[in-house]
């Protein structure tokens, strides 16, 4: 049981649609499987980036019935996504162990997301490496600490402690436990792709005032063989390592409740400050 607030008249007008329901609408994509974007899954004038990436992945993963696990993806946020969303997929190449699948997501203003997904079967190897610096792990949140964002924003579908970002503390690094409220029936990979983009761009922690920021692209590498965590909690870590000329570059990682690395990432973010 988690802490909650009583719904107000404004939140009552926003339909409570889960990620699993939206993925069911999407299916394998195509004109016969449009997704109606609910207001509660948006950020500003577009779909939440984690949602749009997950829709594209879901469609791509259904292009053929026997794909190996997802290993990597490249995501370009090409424009705003709103209204009716349609995923279109194409098999670029299928080998014995690897499949390259392109997935594009279209909204009422045209192309909004362009993705390349790499599905690859695991292989036995003699060389391994692990050089990731672990972030500081705060305690797993308790039920009494939890809250969510406003009903009109995608954070209403999530739970976390405090603010996702405190602009009064100037920092280039953001680290938070985040989880989806409704996780029933989700592919774990779809879940972490959604949650991996749940923090604001870390450049926002360095700004002196509110300014527009926009993620341009996102690279995600799945490094764990088994994606799992306790009670839906994922530690999302993001740090800006370079910013100039209105473009920042940030490293990202996703860890589970056992402090095991699940995925790494990198984003290019445009900022106007």
Short mmCIF file of C-alpha atoms in Angstrom, two decimals:
data_model
loop_
_atom_site.label_atom_id
_atom_site.label_comp_id
_atom_site.label_asym_id
_atom_site.label_seq_id
_atom_site.Cartn_x
_atom_site.Cartn_y
_atom_site.Cartn_z
CA UNK A 1 0.00 0.00 0.00
CA UNK A 2 1.40 3.41 -0.97
CA UNK A 3 0.72 6.94 0.08
CA UNK A 4 -1.74 8.81 -2.11
CA UNK A 5 -3.63 12.05 -2.30
CA UNK A 6 -7.35 12.51 -2.78
CA UNK A 7 -8.24 13.19 -6.44
CA UNK A 8 -9.39 16.70 -7.26
CA UNK A 9 -11.87 17.69 -9.97
CA UNK A 10 -9.07 18.35 -12.46
CA UNK A 11 -7.36 14.97 -11.99
CA UNK A 12 -10.72 13.22 -12.28
CA UNK A 13 -10.92 14.28 -15.93
CA UNK A 14 -7.64 12.54 -16.83
CA UNK A 15 -8.14 8.85 -17.71
CA UNK A 16 -6.00 6.41 -15.71
CA UNK A 17 -4.49 4.27 -18.47
CA UNK A 18 -1.56 1.97 -17.65
CA UNK A 19 1.54 1.36 -19.73
CA UNK A 20 0.44 -2.24 -20.31
CA UNK A 21 -2.87 -1.03 -21.78
CA UNK A 22 -1.08 1.32 -24.17
CA UNK A 23 1.29 -1.44 -25.27
CA UNK A 24 -1.71 -3.68 -25.91
CA UNK A 25 -3.16 -0.98 -28.17
CA UNK A 26 0.16 -0.75 -30.03
CA UNK A 27 0.65 -4.46 -30.66
CA UNK A 28 2.94 -4.99 -33.63
CA UNK A 29 2.26 -1.46 -34.85
CA UNK A 30 0.83 -0.43 -38.19
CA UNK A 31 -2.25 1.54 -39.19
CA UNK A 32 -4.56 -1.06 -37.68
CA UNK A 33 -3.03 -0.59 -34.20
CA UNK A 34 -3.15 3.14 -33.38
CA UNK A 35 -2.47 4.32 -29.84
CA UNK A 36 -4.54 7.15 -28.41
CA UNK A 37 -2.12 9.20 -26.33
CA UNK A 38 -3.70 10.01 -22.94
CA UNK A 39 -3.03 13.38 -21.34
CA UNK A 40 -1.60 11.64 -18.27
CA UNK A 41 1.33 10.25 -20.31
CA UNK A 42 2.56 13.57 -21.68
CA UNK A 43 5.31 16.03 -20.87
CA UNK A 44 4.52 19.47 -22.19
CA UNK A 45 3.32 19.27 -25.78
CA UNK A 46 4.60 15.77 -26.48
CA UNK A 47 4.45 12.18 -25.26
CA UNK A 48 6.78 11.27 -22.41
CA UNK A 49 10.01 10.07 -24.05
CA UNK A 50 10.13 6.85 -22.04
CA UNK A 51 6.63 6.00 -23.21
CA UNK A 52 7.29 6.68 -26.90
CA UNK A 53 10.52 4.64 -26.75
CA UNK A 54 8.68 1.76 -25.09
CA UNK A 55 5.90 1.82 -27.70
CA UNK A 56 8.50 1.66 -30.47
CA UNK A 57 10.30 -1.21 -28.71
CA UNK A 58 7.06 -3.13 -28.20
CA UNK A 59 6.19 -2.90 -31.89
CA UNK A 60 9.74 -3.81 -32.93
CA UNK A 61 9.81 -6.83 -30.59
CA UNK A 62 6.70 -8.21 -32.32
CA UNK A 63 7.98 -7.93 -35.89
CA UNK A 64 8.93 -11.64 -35.79
CA UNK A 65 7.95 -14.26 -33.18
CA UNK A 66 11.42 -15.58 -32.29
CA UNK A 67 13.59 -12.51 -31.75
CA UNK A 68 16.48 -12.79 -29.27
CA UNK A 69 16.59 -10.37 -26.29
CA UNK A 70 17.09 -6.66 -26.77
CA UNK A 71 20.74 -5.68 -26.41
CA UNK A 72 20.91 -2.06 -27.57
CA UNK A 73 18.84 0.76 -29.03
CA UNK A 74 19.40 4.19 -30.55
CA UNK A 75 16.55 6.66 -30.14
CA UNK A 76 16.10 10.01 -31.89
CA UNK A 77 13.44 12.37 -30.55
CA UNK A 78 12.69 14.04 -33.88
CA UNK A 79 9.58 16.05 -32.99
CA UNK A 80 6.51 16.36 -30.76
CA UNK A 81 4.15 13.39 -30.53
CA UNK A 82 0.48 13.94 -29.80
CA UNK A 83 -2.97 12.65 -30.70
CA UNK A 84 -3.13 9.27 -32.41
CA UNK A 85 0.25 7.49 -32.46
CA UNK A 86 1.22 4.87 -35.01
CA UNK A 87 4.32 2.66 -34.92
CA UNK A 88 5.90 1.45 -38.16
CA UNK A 89 8.60 -1.21 -38.13
CA UNK A 90 11.07 -2.65 -40.63
CA UNK A 91 13.50 -5.56 -40.33
CA UNK A 92 16.80 -4.12 -41.52
CA UNK A 93 18.79 -7.32 -41.20
CA UNK A 94 18.34 -10.72 -39.56
CA UNK A 95 21.34 -12.95 -38.96
CA UNK A 96 21.84 -16.15 -36.99
CA UNK A 97 22.25 -14.36 -33.65
CA UNK A 98 21.33 -10.73 -34.27
CA UNK A 99 18.39 -8.77 -35.65
CA UNK A 100 18.39 -5.06 -36.51
CA UNK A 101 14.89 -3.55 -36.42
CA UNK A 102 13.91 0.01 -37.27
CA UNK A 103 10.84 1.45 -35.56
CA UNK A 104 9.33 4.89 -36.18
CA UNK A 105 6.51 6.51 -34.24
CA UNK A 106 4.17 8.97 -35.95
CA UNK A 107 1.70 11.40 -34.40
CA UNK A 108 -0.67 14.03 -35.74
CA UNK A 109 2.33 16.21 -36.73
CA UNK A 110 4.25 13.45 -38.48
CA UNK A 111 7.38 11.60 -37.46
CA UNK A 112 8.21 12.12 -33.78
CA UNK A 113 10.51 9.21 -32.91
CA UNK A 114 13.06 7.23 -34.91
CA UNK A 115 14.64 4.11 -33.34
CA UNK A 116 17.03 1.34 -34.23
CA UNK A 117 16.82 -1.74 -32.00
CA UNK A 118 19.45 -4.47 -31.85
CA UNK A 119 18.25 -7.85 -30.63
CA UNK A 120 21.09 -10.30 -29.97
CA UNK A 121 21.38 -13.76 -28.47
CA UNK A 122 23.91 -14.16 -25.61
CA UNK A 123 27.15 -15.98 -26.41
CA UNK A 124 29.71 -17.73 -24.21
CA UNK A 125 32.77 -15.48 -23.84
CA UNK A 126 36.17 -15.76 -22.16
CA UNK A 127 36.60 -12.02 -21.52
CA UNK A 128 34.44 -9.92 -19.19
CA UNK A 129 34.81 -6.40 -17.80
CA UNK A 130 33.05 -4.12 -15.33
CA UNK A 131 34.35 -0.57 -14.89
CA UNK A 132 31.16 1.30 -13.93
CA UNK A 133 31.35 3.64 -10.96
CA UNK A 134 28.45 2.88 -8.65
CA UNK A 135 26.32 5.83 -7.58
CA UNK A 136 25.35 6.38 -3.96
CA UNK A 137 22.36 4.19 -3.15
CA UNK A 138 19.85 5.79 -0.79
CA UNK A 139 17.58 3.39 1.11
CA UNK A 140 14.66 1.85 -0.80
CA UNK A 141 11.74 4.26 -0.23
CA UNK A 142 9.09 3.40 2.31
CA UNK A 143 5.37 3.66 1.55
CA UNK A 144 4.92 6.72 3.76
CA UNK A 145 7.49 8.72 1.76
CA UNK A 146 5.94 8.27 -1.68
CA UNK A 147 4.13 10.70 -3.88
CA UNK A 148 3.48 11.24 -7.59
CA UNK A 149 3.22 14.09 -10.04
CA UNK A 150 0.07 15.92 -11.19
CA UNK A 151 -2.54 13.92 -13.12
CA UNK A 152 -1.85 15.81 -16.37
CA UNK A 153 1.84 14.82 -16.34
CA UNK A 154 3.52 11.44 -16.89
CA UNK A 155 4.91 11.45 -13.35
CA UNK A 156 1.35 10.77 -12.15
CA UNK A 157 2.00 7.18 -13.31
CA UNK A 158 5.10 6.89 -11.12
CA UNK A 159 6.17 6.97 -7.49
CA UNK A 160 9.26 8.59 -5.99
CA UNK A 161 10.50 10.48 -2.92
CA UNK A 162 10.72 14.26 -2.79
CA UNK A 163 11.31 16.18 -6.00
CA UNK A 164 12.78 14.55 -9.07
CA UNK A 165 15.06 17.58 -9.18
CA UNK A 166 15.77 20.34 -6.66
CA UNK A 167 16.88 23.42 -8.61
CA UNK A 168 18.12 25.11 -5.42
CA UNK A 169 20.98 22.58 -5.24
CA UNK A 170 23.38 23.15 -8.12
CA UNK A 171 24.48 19.73 -9.29
CA UNK A 172 25.41 18.00 -12.52
CA UNK A 173 24.19 14.63 -11.22
CA UNK A 174 20.69 13.34 -10.50
CA UNK A 175 20.08 10.01 -8.75
CA UNK A 176 16.61 8.82 -7.72
CA UNK A 177 14.67 5.65 -6.97
CA UNK A 178 11.71 5.59 -9.38
CA UNK A 179 8.98 3.06 -10.09
CA UNK A 180 5.76 2.68 -12.03
CA UNK A 181 2.55 2.52 -10.00
CA UNK A 182 0.97 -0.12 -12.25
CA UNK A 183 3.44 -2.74 -13.42
CA UNK A 184 1.09 -5.68 -14.06
CA UNK A 185 1.75 -7.63 -17.24
CA UNK A 186 4.84 -5.69 -18.30
CA UNK A 187 7.88 -7.04 -20.11
CA UNK A 188 10.79 -6.06 -17.77
CA UNK A 189 12.70 -4.56 -20.72
CA UNK A 190 9.72 -2.38 -21.61
CA UNK A 191 9.56 -1.33 -17.96
CA UNK A 192 13.18 -0.16 -17.72
CA UNK A 193 13.03 1.59 -21.11
CA UNK A 194 10.08 3.56 -19.78
CA UNK A 195 11.71 4.28 -16.41
CA UNK A 196 15.16 4.98 -17.83
CA UNK A 197 13.98 8.37 -19.09
CA UNK A 198 11.97 9.27 -15.99
CA UNK A 199 14.39 11.84 -14.56
CA UNK A 200 14.75 15.35 -16.03
CA UNK A 201 17.93 15.93 -18.06
CA UNK A 202 20.74 16.40 -15.54
CA UNK A 203 21.71 19.75 -17.12
CA UNK A 204 18.64 21.15 -15.36
CA UNK A 205 20.40 20.73 -12.03
CA UNK A 206 22.99 23.28 -13.16
CA UNK A 207 20.65 26.00 -14.40
CA UNK A 208 20.18 29.26 -12.51
CA UNK A 209 16.61 29.67 -13.71
CA UNK A 210 13.89 27.77 -15.55
CA UNK A 211 14.85 27.23 -19.16
CA UNK A 212 13.66 25.01 -21.97
CA UNK A 213 15.53 21.72 -22.39
CA UNK A 214 14.91 18.98 -24.94
CA UNK A 215 16.41 15.49 -25.25
CA UNK A 216 17.66 14.99 -28.80
CA UNK A 217 18.76 11.38 -28.80
CA UNK A 218 19.31 8.46 -26.44
CA UNK A 219 21.56 5.43 -26.60
CA UNK A 220 20.67 2.50 -24.31
CA UNK A 221 22.70 -0.68 -23.82
CA UNK A 222 21.14 -3.57 -21.90
CA UNK A 223 23.97 -5.20 -19.94
CA UNK A 224 22.13 -7.59 -17.58
CA UNK A 225 21.06 -11.03 -18.70
CA UNK A 226 18.05 -10.94 -16.38
CA UNK A 227 16.10 -7.73 -15.84
CA UNK A 228 14.51 -7.84 -12.39
CA UNK A 229 14.12 -5.78 -9.23
CA UNK A 230 12.17 -5.75 -5.96
CA UNK A 231 8.77 -4.02 -5.86
CA UNK A 232 9.40 -2.22 -9.14
CA UNK A 233 12.20 0.02 -7.85
CA UNK A 234 14.91 1.21 -10.27
CA UNK A 235 17.72 3.59 -9.34
CA UNK A 236 18.16 6.02 -12.22
CA UNK A 237 21.49 7.86 -12.34
CA UNK A 238 22.28 10.66 -14.76
CA UNK A 239 25.23 13.05 -14.86
CA UNK A 240 26.20 15.80 -17.27
CA UNK A 241 29.83 15.43 -18.29
CA UNK A 242 29.92 18.19 -20.89
CA UNK A 243 27.78 21.21 -21.74
CA UNK A 244 28.48 24.08 -24.13
CA UNK A 245 26.98 25.85 -27.15
CA UNK A 246 23.47 24.84 -26.06
CA UNK A 247 24.15 21.10 -26.14
CA UNK A 248 24.90 18.87 -23.17
CA UNK A 249 26.04 15.27 -23.03
CA UNK A 250 25.03 13.05 -20.12
CA UNK A 251 25.90 9.54 -19.01
CA UNK A 252 23.11 7.42 -17.58
CA UNK A 253 22.69 4.09 -15.81
CA UNK A 254 19.86 1.97 -14.41
CA UNK A 255 20.37 -0.23 -11.32
CA UNK A 256 18.05 -2.66 -9.55
CA UNK A 257 17.22 -3.04 -5.86
CA UNK A 258 20.21 -5.37 -5.38
CA UNK A 259 22.56 -2.63 -6.69
CA UNK A 260 23.12 -4.59 -9.90
CA UNK A 261 23.65 -2.72 -13.16
CA UNK A 262 20.82 -3.32 -15.63
CA UNK A 263 21.53 -0.85 -18.45
CA UNK A 264 23.76 2.05 -19.43
CA UNK A 265 22.86 5.04 -21.52
CA UNK A 266 23.88 8.39 -22.95
CA UNK A 267 21.81 11.37 -24.07
CA UNK A 268 22.40 14.54 -26.03
CA UNK A 269 20.23 17.33 -24.63
CA UNK A 270 19.59 20.77 -26.11
CA UNK A 271 19.28 23.57 -23.55
CA UNK A 272 18.37 27.23 -23.92
CA UNK A 273 20.24 29.03 -21.15
#
